[in-house]
Structure formats: structure tokens, C-alpha cells
Amino acid sequence: RYTTVTVDSGFDSEDMIFPDVELARDAAKAVIKAIEAGDPPPVGAHIASTRRLIGLAKVGPVVKMLETEFNGGLQKIVLFCHHRDVIKLLADRLVNYGPVTFFGDTYAHAKQGIVDAFQNDPGCRVFIGQNTAAGVGITLTAAHDILHVEPDWVPANLAQATMRVHRIGQTERVLARMAVLKGSIDELITEALLTKTRMIRDILN
């Protein structure tokens, strides 16, 4: 099941997140247009900057939300992100939950050990993976909760990442959430992304 969860950065306005709000809004429009058309994500300095700032703004509220959920009984969760610095910040802030991180340049011989730790070690409760690196070829069925902190802007890739958890060996219903930054253009991007991803899910099913 795909859904969204809204996180509040605590900023009063988009001006506090983006140095140039108009450029950020233009970036969002370009991204939404590509998602709706099924095209590759657009590139450009202002698009990359907007994406990174959105990701960084989510770290604090995502950590607070997960701490509450762990205290409420959550056992394990898989987080997907785009940027290395977002992954590293999340790992630092969630250190009490034994996080493991999985990057594109993680040594091949180390990758299976990271997956095995998450799958088998009760103390390893958080897997944080880079979208393109951790979205294929691995099994993460020890969790049945996924949070796309920085959802991949290609809906098929996002669905494929979710399938790391929703695959043979999974005995629970899988919930895949997309973190949405309250009061920002991230809301519009995620709405378009969620619509497309649900369509892909329905086709796969």
C-alpha cells in the first residue's frame, strides 16, 4: 500500500528553505511535467539544488517521527534517499537504532553483509539505502515498513525499490510511505509521483 506522510520542517515559509523560491517553483513544474509524461527526471543546477534542500529539510522531522514510532513498537524500517548527505545525517541521528547504510559505491563484498545485518540482527532496525543502489537486486523482507524520504523521481524505480521489501519471503502487509515536506513544492511533486506509482503497482499486480 502506497501513501504519504507529511513532515513539518518548522520553517514558516518556503523562503526559509529555498534561496530563490521562484527558481524552486520552476524546478517543481519541470519535474511534475516529466513525471506525468513518463519522461526521465529533468536536469539542471536549480533542479538539483531544490531536490537537495527538500531532502535536508526533511531529516529533522523524519527522525522525530521515527523515534516516536520506534517507541510505539516499530521494529524495523527501510529508508530510501537520493543524496549521500541526507543518508549520512539520518544515520547519525538514528544511531541508537543500529542503522546500516547502502551507497552506490559500497564495495561489492560488503553489500551482502549490510543486507544480512539488517535481515538477521534484531539490533539493526534501520536500513538506509541510496535509491539507485539499493532499489534493485537485494532482499529486505525483515521489514514491512518503507519510508521514501527522498522518493525517486522515476515512478518505475520507486516501485522497484518498494519491491525490495514486498517480495517472496515477506509475510506481512507492506506499507510504503513517501515523506512530504509540509507547505512546500514537495507536496505537488509527491502527488504526481504517487499517482503514477500507484498506476504501475496496479499493472504489476
PDB file of C-alpha atoms in Angstrom:
ATOM      1  CA  ARG A   1       0.000   0.000   0.000  1.00  0.00           C
ATOM      2  CA  TYR A   2       1.341   3.407  -1.003  1.00  0.00           C
ATOM      3  CA  THR A   3       0.551   6.526   0.967  1.00  0.00           C
ATOM      4  CA  THR A   4       2.111   9.798   2.063  1.00  0.00           C
ATOM      5  CA  VAL A   5       3.143  11.133   5.447  1.00  0.00           C
ATOM      6  CA  THR A   6       3.519  14.865   5.955  1.00  0.00           C
ATOM      7  CA  VAL A   7       6.534  16.101   7.900  1.00  0.00           C
ATOM      8  CA  ASP A   8       6.861  19.641   9.199  1.00  0.00           C
ATOM      9  CA  SER A   9      10.265  21.278   8.912  1.00  0.00           C
ATOM     10  CA  GLY A  10       9.239  24.035  11.299  1.00  0.00           C
ATOM     11  CA  PHE A  11      10.015  26.709   8.731  1.00  0.00           C
ATOM     12  CA  ASP A  12       7.367  29.399   8.410  1.00  0.00           C
ATOM     13  CA  SER A  13       7.704  29.763   4.646  1.00  0.00           C
ATOM     14  CA  GLU A  14       9.418  28.381   1.566  1.00  0.00           C
ATOM     15  CA  ASP A  15      11.729  31.404   1.651  1.00  0.00           C
ATOM     16  CA  MET A  16      13.441  29.796   4.638  1.00  0.00           C
ATOM     17  CA  ILE A  17      14.133  26.606   2.619  1.00  0.00           C
ATOM     18  CA  PHE A  18      14.985  27.887  -0.844  1.00  0.00           C
ATOM     19  CA  PRO A  19      17.289  30.836  -1.589  1.00  0.00           C
ATOM     20  CA  ASP A  20      15.231  31.558  -4.714  1.00  0.00           C
ATOM     21  CA  VAL A  21      11.617  30.450  -4.378  1.00  0.00           C
ATOM     22  CA  GLU A  22      10.722  31.232  -7.984  1.00  0.00           C
ATOM     23  CA  LEU A  23      13.533  29.047  -9.299  1.00  0.00           C
ATOM     24  CA  ALA A  24      12.431  26.280  -6.942  1.00  0.00           C
ATOM     25  CA  ARG A  25       8.859  26.510  -8.196  1.00  0.00           C
ATOM     26  CA  ASP A  26      10.047  26.432 -11.804  1.00  0.00           C
ATOM     27  CA  ALA A  27      12.058  23.321 -10.945  1.00  0.00           C
ATOM     28  CA  ALA A  28       8.986  21.672  -9.422  1.00  0.00           C
ATOM     29  CA  LYS A  29       6.904  22.404 -12.516  1.00  0.00           C
ATOM     30  CA  ALA A  30       9.543  20.811 -14.739  1.00  0.00           C
ATOM     31  CA  VAL A  31       9.725  17.734 -12.514  1.00  0.00           C
ATOM     32  CA  ILE A  32       5.937  17.315 -12.391  1.00  0.00           C
ATOM     33  CA  LYS A  33       5.688  17.652 -16.155  1.00  0.00           C
ATOM     34  CA  ALA A  34       8.312  14.918 -16.623  1.00  0.00           C
ATOM     35  CA  ILE A  35       6.634  12.580 -14.128  1.00  0.00           C
ATOM     36  CA  GLU A  36       3.221  12.978 -15.754  1.00  0.00           C
ATOM     37  CA  ALA A  37       4.693  12.426 -19.233  1.00  0.00           C
ATOM     38  CA  GLY A  38       6.753   9.426 -18.149  1.00  0.00           C
ATOM     39  CA  ASP A  39       9.976  11.176 -19.127  1.00  0.00           C
ATOM     40  CA  PRO A  40      13.357  10.980 -17.339  1.00  0.00           C
ATOM     41  CA  PRO A  41      13.830  13.474 -14.489  1.00  0.00           C
ATOM     42  CA  PRO A  42      14.949  16.879 -15.778  1.00  0.00           C
ATOM     43  CA  VAL A  43      18.460  18.041 -15.011  1.00  0.00           C
ATOM     44  CA  GLY A  44      19.864  21.422 -14.129  1.00  0.00           C
ATOM     45  CA  ALA A  45      21.619  23.165 -11.280  1.00  0.00           C
ATOM     46  CA  HIS A  46      18.457  24.734  -9.825  1.00  0.00           C
ATOM     47  CA  ILE A  47      16.609  21.399 -10.026  1.00  0.00           C
ATOM     48  CA  ALA A  48      19.437  19.552  -8.263  1.00  0.00           C
ATOM     49  CA  SER A  49      19.686  22.261  -5.610  1.00  0.00           C
ATOM     50  CA  THR A  50      15.935  22.256  -4.995  1.00  0.00           C
ATOM     51  CA  ARG A  51      15.917  18.469  -4.611  1.00  0.00           C
ATOM     52  CA  ARG A  52      18.799  18.514  -2.131  1.00  0.00           C
ATOM     53  CA  LEU A  53      17.315  21.293   0.001  1.00  0.00           C
ATOM     54  CA  ILE A  54      13.992  19.457   0.216  1.00  0.00           C
ATOM     55  CA  GLY A  55      15.809  16.313   1.350  1.00  0.00           C
ATOM     56  CA  LEU A  56      17.839  18.095   4.002  1.00  0.00           C
ATOM     57  CA  ALA A  57      14.758  19.878   5.349  1.00  0.00           C
ATOM     58  CA  LYS A  58      13.076  16.512   5.929  1.00  0.00           C
ATOM     59  CA  VAL A  59      15.830  14.964   8.061  1.00  0.00           C
ATOM     60  CA  GLY A  60      14.916  16.534  11.407  1.00  0.00           C
ATOM     61  CA  PRO A  61      11.161  15.872  11.304  1.00  0.00           C
ATOM     62  CA  VAL A  62      11.649  12.372   9.868  1.00  0.00           C
ATOM     63  CA  VAL A  63      13.969  11.462  12.744  1.00  0.00           C
ATOM     64  CA  LYS A  64      11.455  12.752  15.316  1.00  0.00           C
ATOM     65  CA  MET A  65       8.655  10.804  13.651  1.00  0.00           C
ATOM     66  CA  LEU A  66      10.655   7.579  13.580  1.00  0.00           C
ATOM     67  CA  GLU A  67      11.719   7.923  17.205  1.00  0.00           C
ATOM     68  CA  THR A  68       8.047   8.129  18.143  1.00  0.00           C
ATOM     69  CA  GLU A  69       7.231   5.105  16.000  1.00  0.00           C
ATOM     70  CA  PHE A  70      10.071   3.018  17.443  1.00  0.00           C
ATOM     71  CA  ASN A  71       8.874   3.881  20.940  1.00  0.00           C
ATOM     72  CA  GLY A  72       5.407   2.793  19.825  1.00  0.00           C
ATOM     73  CA  GLY A  73       6.555  -0.657  18.716  1.00  0.00           C
ATOM     74  CA  LEU A  74       8.019  -0.302  15.225  1.00  0.00           C
ATOM     75  CA  GLN A  75      10.676  -2.991  14.840  1.00  0.00           C
ATOM     76  CA  LYS A  76      12.439  -2.307  11.546  1.00  0.00           C
ATOM     77  CA  ILE A  77      12.141   0.116   8.661  1.00  0.00           C
ATOM     78  CA  VAL A  78      13.745   0.695   5.271  1.00  0.00           C
ATOM     79  CA  LEU A  79      14.508   4.270   4.235  1.00  0.00           C
ATOM     80  CA  PHE A  80      15.264   5.280   0.656  1.00  0.00           C
ATOM     81  CA  CYS A  81      17.038   8.540  -0.156  1.00  0.00           C
ATOM     82  CA  HIS A  82      18.732  10.248  -3.085  1.00  0.00           C
ATOM     83  CA  HIS A  83      21.554  12.269  -1.539  1.00  0.00           C
ATOM     84  CA  ARG A  84      24.559  10.962   0.372  1.00  0.00           C
ATOM     85  CA  ASP A  85      24.486  13.786   2.894  1.00  0.00           C
ATOM     86  CA  VAL A  86      20.818  13.100   3.665  1.00  0.00           C
ATOM     87  CA  ILE A  87      21.638   9.423   4.255  1.00  0.00           C
ATOM     88  CA  LYS A  88      24.589  10.259   6.493  1.00  0.00           C
ATOM     89  CA  LEU A  89      22.585  12.749   8.556  1.00  0.00           C
ATOM     90  CA  LEU A  90      19.797  10.233   9.055  1.00  0.00           C
ATOM     91  CA  ALA A  91      22.274   7.542  10.095  1.00  0.00           C
ATOM     92  CA  ASP A  92      23.930   9.889  12.600  1.00  0.00           C
ATOM     93  CA  ARG A  93      20.624  10.947  14.109  1.00  0.00           C
ATOM     94  CA  LEU A  94      19.265   7.375  14.260  1.00  0.00           C
ATOM     95  CA  VAL A  95      22.433   5.832  15.689  1.00  0.00           C
ATOM     96  CA  ASN A  96      20.536   4.349  18.656  1.00  0.00           C
ATOM     97  CA  TYR A  97      18.682   2.051  16.261  1.00  0.00           C
ATOM     98  CA  GLY A  98      21.735   0.409  14.690  1.00  0.00           C
ATOM     99  CA  PRO A  99      21.388   1.814  11.178  1.00  0.00           C
ATOM    100  CA  VAL A 100      23.204   0.419   8.157  1.00  0.00           C
ATOM    101  CA  THR A 101      23.804   2.436   5.001  1.00  0.00           C
ATOM    102  CA  PHE A 102      23.967   1.262   1.402  1.00  0.00           C
ATOM    103  CA  PHE A 103      25.510   3.500  -1.285  1.00  0.00           C
ATOM    104  CA  GLY A 104      26.230   3.082  -4.958  1.00  0.00           C
ATOM    105  CA  ASP A 105      29.957   2.911  -4.278  1.00  0.00           C
ATOM    106  CA  THR A 106      29.692   0.465  -1.382  1.00  0.00           C
ATOM    107  CA  TYR A 107      32.194  -2.320  -2.055  1.00  0.00           C
ATOM    108  CA  ALA A 108      30.547  -5.342  -3.655  1.00  0.00           C
ATOM    109  CA  HIS A 109      31.858  -7.733  -0.990  1.00  0.00           C
ATOM    110  CA  ALA A 110      30.363  -5.531   1.739  1.00  0.00           C
ATOM    111  CA  LYS A 111      26.873  -5.204   0.284  1.00  0.00           C
ATOM    112  CA  GLN A 112      25.612  -8.657   1.261  1.00  0.00           C
ATOM    113  CA  GLY A 113      26.951  -8.199   4.793  1.00  0.00           C
ATOM    114  CA  ILE A 114      24.940  -4.985   5.127  1.00  0.00           C
ATOM    115  CA  VAL A 115      21.796  -6.724   3.915  1.00  0.00           C
ATOM    116  CA  ASP A 116      22.409  -9.733   6.187  1.00  0.00           C
ATOM    117  CA  ALA A 117      22.859  -7.471   9.213  1.00  0.00           C
ATOM    118  CA  PHE A 118      19.507  -5.832   8.594  1.00  0.00           C
ATOM    119  CA  GLN A 119      17.780  -9.123   7.860  1.00  0.00           C
ATOM    120  CA  ASN A 120      19.139 -11.057  10.822  1.00  0.00           C
ATOM    121  CA  ASP A 121      20.265  -8.714  13.614  1.00  0.00           C
ATOM    122  CA  PRO A 122      17.413  -7.539  15.898  1.00  0.00           C
ATOM    123  CA  GLY A 123      19.560  -4.577  16.949  1.00  0.00           C
ATOM    124  CA  CYS A 124      19.843  -3.364  13.353  1.00  0.00           C
ATOM    125  CA  ARG A 125      16.489  -1.681  12.954  1.00  0.00           C
ATOM    126  CA  VAL A 126      17.117   0.832  10.162  1.00  0.00           C
ATOM    127  CA  PHE A 127      18.311   0.277   6.602  1.00  0.00           C
ATOM    128  CA  ILE A 128      19.092   3.495   4.714  1.00  0.00           C
ATOM    129  CA  GLY A 129      19.750   2.999   1.024  1.00  0.00           C
ATOM    130  CA  GLN A 130      20.501   5.208  -1.936  1.00  0.00           C
ATOM    131  CA  ASN A 131      17.633   4.866  -4.412  1.00  0.00           C
ATOM    132  CA  THR A 132      19.557   3.634  -7.428  1.00  0.00           C
ATOM    133  CA  ALA A 133      21.932   1.390  -5.468  1.00  0.00           C
ATOM    134  CA  ALA A 134      19.525  -0.274  -3.047  1.00  0.00           C
ATOM    135  CA  GLY A 135      16.478  -0.273  -5.308  1.00  0.00           C
ATOM    136  CA  VAL A 136      17.343  -3.491  -7.147  1.00  0.00           C
ATOM    137  CA  GLY A 137      18.799  -6.927  -6.531  1.00  0.00           C
ATOM    138  CA  ILE A 138      18.530  -7.173  -2.738  1.00  0.00           C
ATOM    139  CA  THR A 139      16.015  -8.575  -0.264  1.00  0.00           C
ATOM    140  CA  LEU A 140      14.887  -6.573   2.778  1.00  0.00           C
ATOM    141  CA  THR A 141      11.900  -8.601   3.963  1.00  0.00           C
ATOM    142  CA  ALA A 142      12.864  -8.257   7.648  1.00  0.00           C
ATOM    143  CA  ALA A 143      10.877  -5.017   7.485  1.00  0.00           C
ATOM    144  CA  HIS A 144       7.387  -4.386   6.215  1.00  0.00           C
ATOM    145  CA  ASP A 145       7.564  -0.617   6.573  1.00  0.00           C
ATOM    146  CA  ILE A 146       9.246   1.616   3.981  1.00  0.00           C
ATOM    147  CA  LEU A 147       9.751   5.358   4.045  1.00  0.00           C
ATOM    148  CA  HIS A 148      10.819   7.042   0.837  1.00  0.00           C
ATOM    149  CA  VAL A 149      12.449  10.081   2.432  1.00  0.00           C
ATOM    150  CA  GLU A 150      13.554  11.322  -0.989  1.00  0.00           C
ATOM    151  CA  PRO A 151      11.384   9.397  -3.452  1.00  0.00           C
ATOM    152  CA  ASP A 152      12.960   8.508  -6.763  1.00  0.00           C
ATOM    153  CA  TRP A 153      11.504  10.805  -9.414  1.00  0.00           C
ATOM    154  CA  VAL A 154      11.117   7.865 -11.807  1.00  0.00           C
ATOM    155  CA  PRO A 155       7.918   6.087 -10.693  1.00  0.00           C
ATOM    156  CA  ALA A 156       9.077   2.702 -12.022  1.00  0.00           C
ATOM    157  CA  ASN A 157      12.281   2.970  -9.971  1.00  0.00           C
ATOM    158  CA  LEU A 158      10.290   3.894  -6.872  1.00  0.00           C
ATOM    159  CA  ALA A 159       8.053   0.862  -7.356  1.00  0.00           C
ATOM    160  CA  GLN A 160      11.103  -1.338  -7.905  1.00  0.00           C
ATOM    161  CA  ALA A 161      12.665  -0.107  -4.660  1.00  0.00           C
ATOM    162  CA  THR A 162       9.486  -0.965  -2.782  1.00  0.00           C
ATOM    163  CA  MET A 163       9.745  -4.482  -4.180  1.00  0.00           C
ATOM    164  CA  ARG A 164      12.919  -4.993  -2.115  1.00  0.00           C
ATOM    165  CA  VAL A 165      10.547  -5.420   0.820  1.00  0.00           C
ATOM    166  CA  HIS A 166       7.403  -6.601  -0.960  1.00  0.00           C
ATOM    167  CA  ARG A 167       8.780  -9.857  -2.387  1.00  0.00           C
ATOM    168  CA  ILE A 168       8.966 -13.594  -1.767  1.00  0.00           C
ATOM    169  CA  GLY A 169       9.596 -14.195   1.917  1.00  0.00           C
ATOM    170  CA  GLN A 170       7.508 -11.276   3.098  1.00  0.00           C
ATOM    171  CA  THR A 171       4.784 -12.440   5.481  1.00  0.00           C
ATOM    172  CA  GLU A 172       3.248  -9.069   6.349  1.00  0.00           C
ATOM    173  CA  ARG A 173       1.316  -6.396   4.512  1.00  0.00           C
ATOM    174  CA  VAL A 174       3.787  -3.790   3.243  1.00  0.00           C
ATOM    175  CA  LEU A 175       3.267  -0.080   3.806  1.00  0.00           C
ATOM    176  CA  ALA A 176       5.320   2.222   1.575  1.00  0.00           C
ATOM    177  CA  ARG A 177       5.138   5.858   2.633  1.00  0.00           C
ATOM    178  CA  MET A 178       6.502   8.934   0.915  1.00  0.00           C
ATOM    179  CA  ALA A 179       7.657  11.731   3.197  1.00  0.00           C
ATOM    180  CA  VAL A 180       6.167  15.046   2.094  1.00  0.00           C
ATOM    181  CA  LEU A 181       7.518  18.387   3.274  1.00  0.00           C
ATOM    182  CA  LYS A 182       4.581  20.396   4.579  1.00  0.00           C
ATOM    183  CA  GLY A 183       3.761  23.684   2.886  1.00  0.00           C
ATOM    184  CA  SER A 184       6.291  23.271   0.084  1.00  0.00           C
ATOM    185  CA  ILE A 185       6.506  22.386  -3.589  1.00  0.00           C
ATOM    186  CA  ASP A 186       7.419  18.876  -2.444  1.00  0.00           C
ATOM    187  CA  GLU A 187       3.689  18.334  -1.908  1.00  0.00           C
ATOM    188  CA  LEU A 188       2.972  18.864  -5.614  1.00  0.00           C
ATOM    189  CA  ILE A 189       5.852  16.695  -6.786  1.00  0.00           C
ATOM    190  CA  THR A 190       4.881  13.834  -4.484  1.00  0.00           C
ATOM    191  CA  GLU A 191       1.234  13.985  -5.512  1.00  0.00           C
ATOM    192  CA  ALA A 192       2.203  13.482  -9.164  1.00  0.00           C
ATOM    193  CA  LEU A 193       4.684  10.766  -8.235  1.00  0.00           C
ATOM    194  CA  LEU A 194       2.208   8.881  -6.063  1.00  0.00           C
ATOM    195  CA  THR A 195      -0.428   8.853  -8.799  1.00  0.00           C
ATOM    196  CA  LYS A 196       1.992   7.394 -11.342  1.00  0.00           C
ATOM    197  CA  THR A 197       3.465   4.871  -8.900  1.00  0.00           C
ATOM    198  CA  ARG A 198       0.038   3.537  -7.949  1.00  0.00           C
ATOM    199  CA  MET A 199      -0.698   3.031 -11.632  1.00  0.00           C
ATOM    200  CA  ILE A 200       2.496   0.983 -12.002  1.00  0.00           C
ATOM    201  CA  ARG A 201       1.676  -1.013  -8.863  1.00  0.00           C
ATOM    202  CA  ASP A 202      -1.763  -1.875 -10.227  1.00  0.00           C
ATOM    203  CA  ILE A 203      -0.249  -3.014 -13.531  1.00  0.00           C
ATOM    204  CA  LEU A 204       2.324  -5.190 -11.742  1.00  0.00           C
ATOM    205  CA  ASN A 205      -0.390  -6.721  -9.575  1.00  0.00           C
TER     206      ASN A 205
END
